[in-house]
Coordinates of C-alpha atoms in Angstrom, one line a residue:
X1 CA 27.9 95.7 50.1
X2 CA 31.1 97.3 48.4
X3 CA 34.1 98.2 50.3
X4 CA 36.3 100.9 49.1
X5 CA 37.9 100.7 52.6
X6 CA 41.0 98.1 51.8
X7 CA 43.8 101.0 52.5
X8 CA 42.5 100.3 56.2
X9 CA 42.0 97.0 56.0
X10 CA 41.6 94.5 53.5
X11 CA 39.6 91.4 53.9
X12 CA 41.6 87.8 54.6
X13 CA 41.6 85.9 51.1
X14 CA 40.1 82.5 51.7
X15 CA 42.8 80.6 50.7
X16 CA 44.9 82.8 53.4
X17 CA 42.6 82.0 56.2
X18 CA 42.6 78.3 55.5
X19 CA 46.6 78.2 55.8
X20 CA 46.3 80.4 58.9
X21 CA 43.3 77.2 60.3
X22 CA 45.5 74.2 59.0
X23 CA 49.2 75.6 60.4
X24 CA 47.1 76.5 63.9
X25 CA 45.4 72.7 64.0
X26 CA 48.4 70.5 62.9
X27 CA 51.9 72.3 63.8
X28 CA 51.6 74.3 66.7
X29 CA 55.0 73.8 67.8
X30 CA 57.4 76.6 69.0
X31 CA 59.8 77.2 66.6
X32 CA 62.4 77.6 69.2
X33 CA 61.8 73.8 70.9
X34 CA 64.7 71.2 70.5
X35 CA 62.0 68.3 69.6
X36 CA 60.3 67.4 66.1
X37 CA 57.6 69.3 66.3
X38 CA 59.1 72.3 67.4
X39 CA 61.6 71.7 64.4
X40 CA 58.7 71.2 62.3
X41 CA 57.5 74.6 62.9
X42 CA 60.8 75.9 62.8
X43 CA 61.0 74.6 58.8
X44 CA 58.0 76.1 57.9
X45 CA 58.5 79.2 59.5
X46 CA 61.7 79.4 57.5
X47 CA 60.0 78.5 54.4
X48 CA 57.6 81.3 54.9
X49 CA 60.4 83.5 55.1
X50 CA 62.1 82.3 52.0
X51 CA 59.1 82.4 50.3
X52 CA 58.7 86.4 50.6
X53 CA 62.6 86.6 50.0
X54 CA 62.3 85.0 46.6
X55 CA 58.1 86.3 45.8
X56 CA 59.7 90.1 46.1
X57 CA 62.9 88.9 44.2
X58 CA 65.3 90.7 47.0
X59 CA 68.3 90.4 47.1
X60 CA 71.3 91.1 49.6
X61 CA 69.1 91.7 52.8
X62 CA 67.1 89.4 55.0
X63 CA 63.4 89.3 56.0
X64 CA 62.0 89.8 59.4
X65 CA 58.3 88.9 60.5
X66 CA 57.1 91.6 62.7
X67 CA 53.7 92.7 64.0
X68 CA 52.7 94.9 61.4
X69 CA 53.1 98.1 60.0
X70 CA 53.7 100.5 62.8
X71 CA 55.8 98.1 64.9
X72 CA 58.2 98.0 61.4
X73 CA 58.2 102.0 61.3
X74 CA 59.0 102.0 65.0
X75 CA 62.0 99.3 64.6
X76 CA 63.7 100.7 61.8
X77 CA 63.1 104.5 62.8
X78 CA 64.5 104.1 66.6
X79 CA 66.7 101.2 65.8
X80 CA 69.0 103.4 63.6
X81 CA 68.6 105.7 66.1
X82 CA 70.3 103.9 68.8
X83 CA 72.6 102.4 66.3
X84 CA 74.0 105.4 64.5
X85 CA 73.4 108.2 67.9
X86 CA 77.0 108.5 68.0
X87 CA 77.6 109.2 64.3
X88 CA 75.0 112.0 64.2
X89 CA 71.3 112.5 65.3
X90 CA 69.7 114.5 62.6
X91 CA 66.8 112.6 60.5
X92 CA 65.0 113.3 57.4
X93 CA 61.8 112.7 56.8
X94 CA 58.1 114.0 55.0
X95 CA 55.5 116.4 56.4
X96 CA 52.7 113.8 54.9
X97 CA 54.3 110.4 56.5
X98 CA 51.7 107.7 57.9
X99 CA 51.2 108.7 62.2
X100 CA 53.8 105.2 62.7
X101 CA 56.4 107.5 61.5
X102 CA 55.8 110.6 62.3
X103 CA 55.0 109.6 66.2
X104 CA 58.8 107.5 66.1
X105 CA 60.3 111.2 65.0
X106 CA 58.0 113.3 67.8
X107 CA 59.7 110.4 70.6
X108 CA 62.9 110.4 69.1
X109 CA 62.7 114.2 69.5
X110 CA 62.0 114.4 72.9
X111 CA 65.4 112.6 73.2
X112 CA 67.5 115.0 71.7
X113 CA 67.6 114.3 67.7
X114 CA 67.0 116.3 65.3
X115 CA 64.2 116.2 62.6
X116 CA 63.5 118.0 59.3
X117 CA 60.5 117.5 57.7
X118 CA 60.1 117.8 54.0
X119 CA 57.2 119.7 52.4
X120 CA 55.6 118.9 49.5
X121 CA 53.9 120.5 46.6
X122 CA 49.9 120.4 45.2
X123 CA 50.3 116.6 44.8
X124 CA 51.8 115.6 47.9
X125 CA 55.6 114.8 46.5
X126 CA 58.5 116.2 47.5
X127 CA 60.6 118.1 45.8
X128 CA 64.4 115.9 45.6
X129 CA 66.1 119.1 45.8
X130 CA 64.7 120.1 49.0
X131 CA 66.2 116.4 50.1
X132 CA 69.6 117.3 48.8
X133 CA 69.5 120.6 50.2
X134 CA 68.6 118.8 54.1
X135 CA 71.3 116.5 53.9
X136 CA 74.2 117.3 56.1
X137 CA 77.0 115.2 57.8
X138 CA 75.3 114.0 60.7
X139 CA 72.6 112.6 59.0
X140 CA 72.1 109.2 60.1
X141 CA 68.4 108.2 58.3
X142 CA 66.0 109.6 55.6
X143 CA 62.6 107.6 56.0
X144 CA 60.1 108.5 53.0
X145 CA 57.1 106.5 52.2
X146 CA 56.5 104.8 48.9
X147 CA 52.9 105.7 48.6
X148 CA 50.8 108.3 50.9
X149 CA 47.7 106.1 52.6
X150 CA 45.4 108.9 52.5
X151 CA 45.5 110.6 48.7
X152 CA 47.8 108.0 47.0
X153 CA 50.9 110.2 45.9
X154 CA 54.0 107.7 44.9
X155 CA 56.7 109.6 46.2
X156 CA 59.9 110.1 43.7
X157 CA 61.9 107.2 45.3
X158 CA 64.3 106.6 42.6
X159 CA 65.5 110.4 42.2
X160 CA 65.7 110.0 46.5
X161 CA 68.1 107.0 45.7
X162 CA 70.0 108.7 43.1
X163 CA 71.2 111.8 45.8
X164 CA 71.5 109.6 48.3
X165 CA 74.1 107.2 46.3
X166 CA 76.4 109.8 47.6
X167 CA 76.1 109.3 51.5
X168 CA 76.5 105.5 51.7
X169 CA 76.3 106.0 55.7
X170 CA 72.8 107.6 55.8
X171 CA 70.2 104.7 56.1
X172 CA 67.0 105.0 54.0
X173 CA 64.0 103.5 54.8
X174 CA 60.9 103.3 53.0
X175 CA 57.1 102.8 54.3
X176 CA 55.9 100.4 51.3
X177 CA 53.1 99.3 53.2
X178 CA 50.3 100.7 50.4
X179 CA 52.8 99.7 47.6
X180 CA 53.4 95.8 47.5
X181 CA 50.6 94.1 44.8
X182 CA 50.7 98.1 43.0
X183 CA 53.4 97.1 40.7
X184 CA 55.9 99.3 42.3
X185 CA 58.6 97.1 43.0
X186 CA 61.4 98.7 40.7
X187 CA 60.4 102.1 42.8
X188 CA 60.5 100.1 46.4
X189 CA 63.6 97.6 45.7
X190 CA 66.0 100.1 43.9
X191 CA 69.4 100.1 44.4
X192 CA 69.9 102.2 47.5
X193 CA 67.0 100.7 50.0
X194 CA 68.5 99.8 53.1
X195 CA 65.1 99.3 54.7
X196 CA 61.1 98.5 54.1
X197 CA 58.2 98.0 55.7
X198 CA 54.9 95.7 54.7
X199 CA 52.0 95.4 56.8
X200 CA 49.9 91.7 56.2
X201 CA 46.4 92.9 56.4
X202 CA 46.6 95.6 53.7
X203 CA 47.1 92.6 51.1
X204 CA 44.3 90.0 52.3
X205 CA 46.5 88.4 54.9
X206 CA 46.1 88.2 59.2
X207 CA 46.2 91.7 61.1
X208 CA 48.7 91.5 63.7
X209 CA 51.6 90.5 61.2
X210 CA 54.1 92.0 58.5
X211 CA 57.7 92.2 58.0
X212 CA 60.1 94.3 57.2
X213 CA 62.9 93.8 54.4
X214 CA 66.7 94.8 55.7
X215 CA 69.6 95.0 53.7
X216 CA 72.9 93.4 55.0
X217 CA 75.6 95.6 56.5
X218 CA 73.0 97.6 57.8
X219 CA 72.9 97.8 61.8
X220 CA 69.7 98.2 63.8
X221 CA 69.4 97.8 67.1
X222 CA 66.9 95.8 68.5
X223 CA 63.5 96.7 70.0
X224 CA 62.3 93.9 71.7
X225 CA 64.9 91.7 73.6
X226 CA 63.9 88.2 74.7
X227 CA 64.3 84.9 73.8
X228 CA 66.7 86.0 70.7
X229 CA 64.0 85.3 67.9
X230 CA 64.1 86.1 64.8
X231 CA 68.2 85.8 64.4
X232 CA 68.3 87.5 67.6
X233 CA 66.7 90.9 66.1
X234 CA 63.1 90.7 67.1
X235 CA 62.2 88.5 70.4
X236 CA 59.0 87.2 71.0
X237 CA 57.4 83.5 70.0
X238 CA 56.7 83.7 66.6
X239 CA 53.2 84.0 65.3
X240 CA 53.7 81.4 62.7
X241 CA 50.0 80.5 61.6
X242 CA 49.7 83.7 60.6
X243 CA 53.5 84.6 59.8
X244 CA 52.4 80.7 57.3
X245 CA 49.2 83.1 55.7
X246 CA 51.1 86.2 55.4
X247 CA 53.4 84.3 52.9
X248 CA 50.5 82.7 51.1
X249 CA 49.0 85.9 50.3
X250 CA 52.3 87.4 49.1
X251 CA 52.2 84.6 46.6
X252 CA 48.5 85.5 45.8
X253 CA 49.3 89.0 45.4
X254 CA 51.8 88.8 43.0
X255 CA 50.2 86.2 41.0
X256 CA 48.9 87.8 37.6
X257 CA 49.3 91.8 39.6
X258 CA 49.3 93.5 36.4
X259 CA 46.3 92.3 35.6
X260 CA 44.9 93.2 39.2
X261 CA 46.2 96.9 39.3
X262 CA 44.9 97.5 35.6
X263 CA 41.4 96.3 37.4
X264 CA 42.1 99.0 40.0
X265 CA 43.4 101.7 37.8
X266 CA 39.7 101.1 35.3
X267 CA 37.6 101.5 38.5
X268 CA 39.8 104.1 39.9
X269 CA 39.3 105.9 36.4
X270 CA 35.7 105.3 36.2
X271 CA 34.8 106.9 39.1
X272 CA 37.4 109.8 38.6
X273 CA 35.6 110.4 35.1
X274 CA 32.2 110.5 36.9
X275 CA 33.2 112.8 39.9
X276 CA 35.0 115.3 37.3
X277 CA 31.0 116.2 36.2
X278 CA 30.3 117.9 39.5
X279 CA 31.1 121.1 40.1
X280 CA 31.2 120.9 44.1
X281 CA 33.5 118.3 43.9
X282 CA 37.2 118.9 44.1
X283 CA 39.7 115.6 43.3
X284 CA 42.6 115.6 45.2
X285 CA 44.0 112.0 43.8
X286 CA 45.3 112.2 40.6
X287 CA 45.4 109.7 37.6
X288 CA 48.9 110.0 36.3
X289 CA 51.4 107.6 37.4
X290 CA 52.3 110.1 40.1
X291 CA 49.3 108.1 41.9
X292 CA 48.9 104.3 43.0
X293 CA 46.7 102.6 40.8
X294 CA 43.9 102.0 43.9
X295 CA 43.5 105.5 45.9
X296 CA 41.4 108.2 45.2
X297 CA 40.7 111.3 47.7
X298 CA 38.3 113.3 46.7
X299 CA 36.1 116.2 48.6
X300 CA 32.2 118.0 47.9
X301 CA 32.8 121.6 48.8
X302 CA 31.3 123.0 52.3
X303 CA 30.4 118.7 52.9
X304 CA 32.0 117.1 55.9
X305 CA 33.7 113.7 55.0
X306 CA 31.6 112.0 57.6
X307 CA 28.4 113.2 55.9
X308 CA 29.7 111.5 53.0
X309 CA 30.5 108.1 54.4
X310 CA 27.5 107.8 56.4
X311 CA 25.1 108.9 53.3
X312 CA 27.3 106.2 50.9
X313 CA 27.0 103.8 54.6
X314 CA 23.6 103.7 54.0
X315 CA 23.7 102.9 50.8
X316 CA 26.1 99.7 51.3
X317 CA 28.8 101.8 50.2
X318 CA 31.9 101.8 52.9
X319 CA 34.7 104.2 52.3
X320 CA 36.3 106.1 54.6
X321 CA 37.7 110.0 55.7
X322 CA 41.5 109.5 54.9
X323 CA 43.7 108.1 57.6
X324 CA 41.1 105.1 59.4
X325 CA 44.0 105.5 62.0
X326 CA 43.1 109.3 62.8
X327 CA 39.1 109.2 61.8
X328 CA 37.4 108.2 64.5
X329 CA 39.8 110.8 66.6
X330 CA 38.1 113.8 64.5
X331 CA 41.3 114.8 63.8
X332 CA 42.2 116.9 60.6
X333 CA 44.7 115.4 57.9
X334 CA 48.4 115.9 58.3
X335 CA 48.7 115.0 54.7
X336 CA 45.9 117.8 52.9
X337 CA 47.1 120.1 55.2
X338 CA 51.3 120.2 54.1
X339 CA 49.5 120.4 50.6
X340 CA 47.9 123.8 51.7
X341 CA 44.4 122.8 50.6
X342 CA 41.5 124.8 51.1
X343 CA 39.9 124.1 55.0
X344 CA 36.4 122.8 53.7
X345 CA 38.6 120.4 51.5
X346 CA 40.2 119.3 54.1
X347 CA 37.4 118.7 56.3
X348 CA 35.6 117.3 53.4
X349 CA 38.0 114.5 52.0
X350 CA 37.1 111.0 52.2
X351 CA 38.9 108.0 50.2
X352 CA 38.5 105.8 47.8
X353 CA 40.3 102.5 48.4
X354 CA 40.9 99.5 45.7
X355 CA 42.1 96.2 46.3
X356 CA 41.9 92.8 43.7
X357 CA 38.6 92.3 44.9
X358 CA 36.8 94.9 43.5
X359 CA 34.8 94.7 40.7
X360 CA 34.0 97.5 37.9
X361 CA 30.5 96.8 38.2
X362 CA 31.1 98.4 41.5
X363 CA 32.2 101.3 40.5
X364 CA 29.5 102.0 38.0
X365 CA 27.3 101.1 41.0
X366 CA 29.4 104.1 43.3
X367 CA 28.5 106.5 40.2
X368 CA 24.6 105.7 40.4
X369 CA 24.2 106.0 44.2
X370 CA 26.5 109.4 44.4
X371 CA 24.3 111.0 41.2
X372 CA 20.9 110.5 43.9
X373 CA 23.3 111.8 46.8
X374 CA 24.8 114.7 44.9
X375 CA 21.8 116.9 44.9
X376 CA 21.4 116.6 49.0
X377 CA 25.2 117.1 49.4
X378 CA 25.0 120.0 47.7
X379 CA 22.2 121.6 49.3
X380 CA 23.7 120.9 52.7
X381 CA 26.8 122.9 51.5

């Protein structure tokens, strides 16, 4: 089997799933309990935390476990919007955002803010200008991925930074969860991030945990009120055997990462090369450093993208048709569509996705099966 599916899901790293099995047998504890044990667990889930802090090499904020990706985007999106709603209730945002954000705007809409939503050119970036031009004085957040999950574009997050150096009030959050192991930490971390969010299972840890990364000063209401967990910011008992692995595999990840994206940048090329030979085939990834090093959307003219995963299915090959979170729901890409593609090449993108599991071999392997699937693809379209 190869699995070119990890911007869905990645699978737990061993090592990750044996922390997740010891912290479950031997500390079980709530972290919250007055007694040793609880106190126990109240260490290590500290330690987990400090772990991240210092792995990421952050810096003037604090770390917050959360459930994962979308509850993140829906914290930090509706958070500052009961936070800052008497300051102003315009946001900024991107027409190509993952659904976690773009469903937080839609609510927050129905409740009387206002949203503008960036386009963005034949690569899927926006333009900064078109940022500078949306800003205005009751602006309260701008919320711009770091890296699109369905074609890989890394948005220009430093030149956002730069403009926005001159509203200090304005928070600015940023989706990293398809950018931490992709060695785009100086784009993520720069100097004007007030918040991120990180998702565990796109890096080999536990689905049903991440965290999100807030600076200080910064005021965001809370979601979920409780029992006061997580310094009174995010209530709920803490899911600390897997809150234990998520921290391992941060340590994992960035443990010899340059050498693991130039892995996923040779594969990623490989198979780039290879596809460039067809002439049905249009490439909507890119190679340049516009593009994370482990994403690559491409289409077969007048093919639908489920013809193409179930052909590569049966042959042990499992990608996917961009966004898992909107494939099974037949529903057409947000992302391909703000990038005015062609119809068939929308309905016919599927994805690539790399994690430092894959092998190159792998991709040679991809090459052999898609030159005896070619000619059948292209006499269906």
């Amino acid at each position: 089997m190869i699995y070119f599916d990890n911007s869905a899901t990645t699978k737990i790293a061993p090592a990750v799933l044996q922390t997740y099995q010891q912290v479950s047998e031997k500390i079980w504890g709530n972290p919250s309990s007055l007694h040793d044990f609880g106190e126990q667990a109240h260490q290590l889930l500290q330690q987990a935390r400090a772990q991240i802090f210092d792995q990421l090499h952050l810096h003037a904020g604090q770390v917050y476990f959360t459930s994962g990706g979308t509850e993140g985007d829906n914290w930090i999106i509706k958070g500052t919007a009961l936070a800052k709603a008497s300051f102003g209730r315009h946001i900024i945002t991107t027409q190509v955002e993952h659904a976690a954000v773009l469903e937080s705007m839609h609510r927050l809409e129905q409740f009387g803010f206002e949203v503008t939503y960036l386009p963005v050119d034949k690569t899927g970036r926006i333009r900064p200008a078109d940022l500078q031009a949306a800003l205005r004085s009751d602006t309260i957040l701008v919320s711009i991925m770091a890296v699109n999950n369905e074609m890989g574009a890394v948005q220009p997050l430093l030149s956002v930074a730069k403009i926005l150096q001159q509203y200090p009030k304005v928070h600015f959050h940023v989706d990293a969860v398809q950018a931490l192991g992709k060695q785009l930490d100086q784009v993520v971390f720069n100097d004007r991030l007030d918040f991120a969010t990180f998702s565990g299972h796109k890096f080999h840890a536990p689905r049903g945990v991440g965290f999100i990364y807030a600076r200080n000063g910064r005021t965001l209401v809370p979601l979920l009120d409780g029992g006061g967990q997580e310094m009174g910011q995010r209530s709920g008992t803490e899911n600390l055997p897997a809150i234990a692995a998520l921290s391992k595999a941060v340590r994992l990840l960035k443990t010899n990462e340059a050498v693991k994206v130039t892995q996923q940048q040779a594969i990623r090329t490989c198979i780039y090369r290879h596809l460039q030979t067809f002439s049905k085939v249009v490439l909507i990834s890119g190679l340049s450093d516009e593009f994370a090093p482990h994403i690559l959307c491409f289409a077969i003219r007048g093919v639908k993208g489920e013809t193409v995963v179930h052909a590569l299915e049966e042959q042990g090959i499992y990608l996917s048709t961009t966004s898992a979170c909107s494939s099974k729901k037949g529903l057409p890409s947000t992302t391909l569509a703000a990038m005015h593609l062609d119809p068939d090449v929308i309905n016919g993108a599927v994805r690539i996705s790399l994690s430092d599991q894959n092998e190159l071999e792998e991709a040679h392997q991809f090459n052999r099966v898609f030159d005896g699937l070619y000619q059948r693809f292209a006499a269906l379209s």
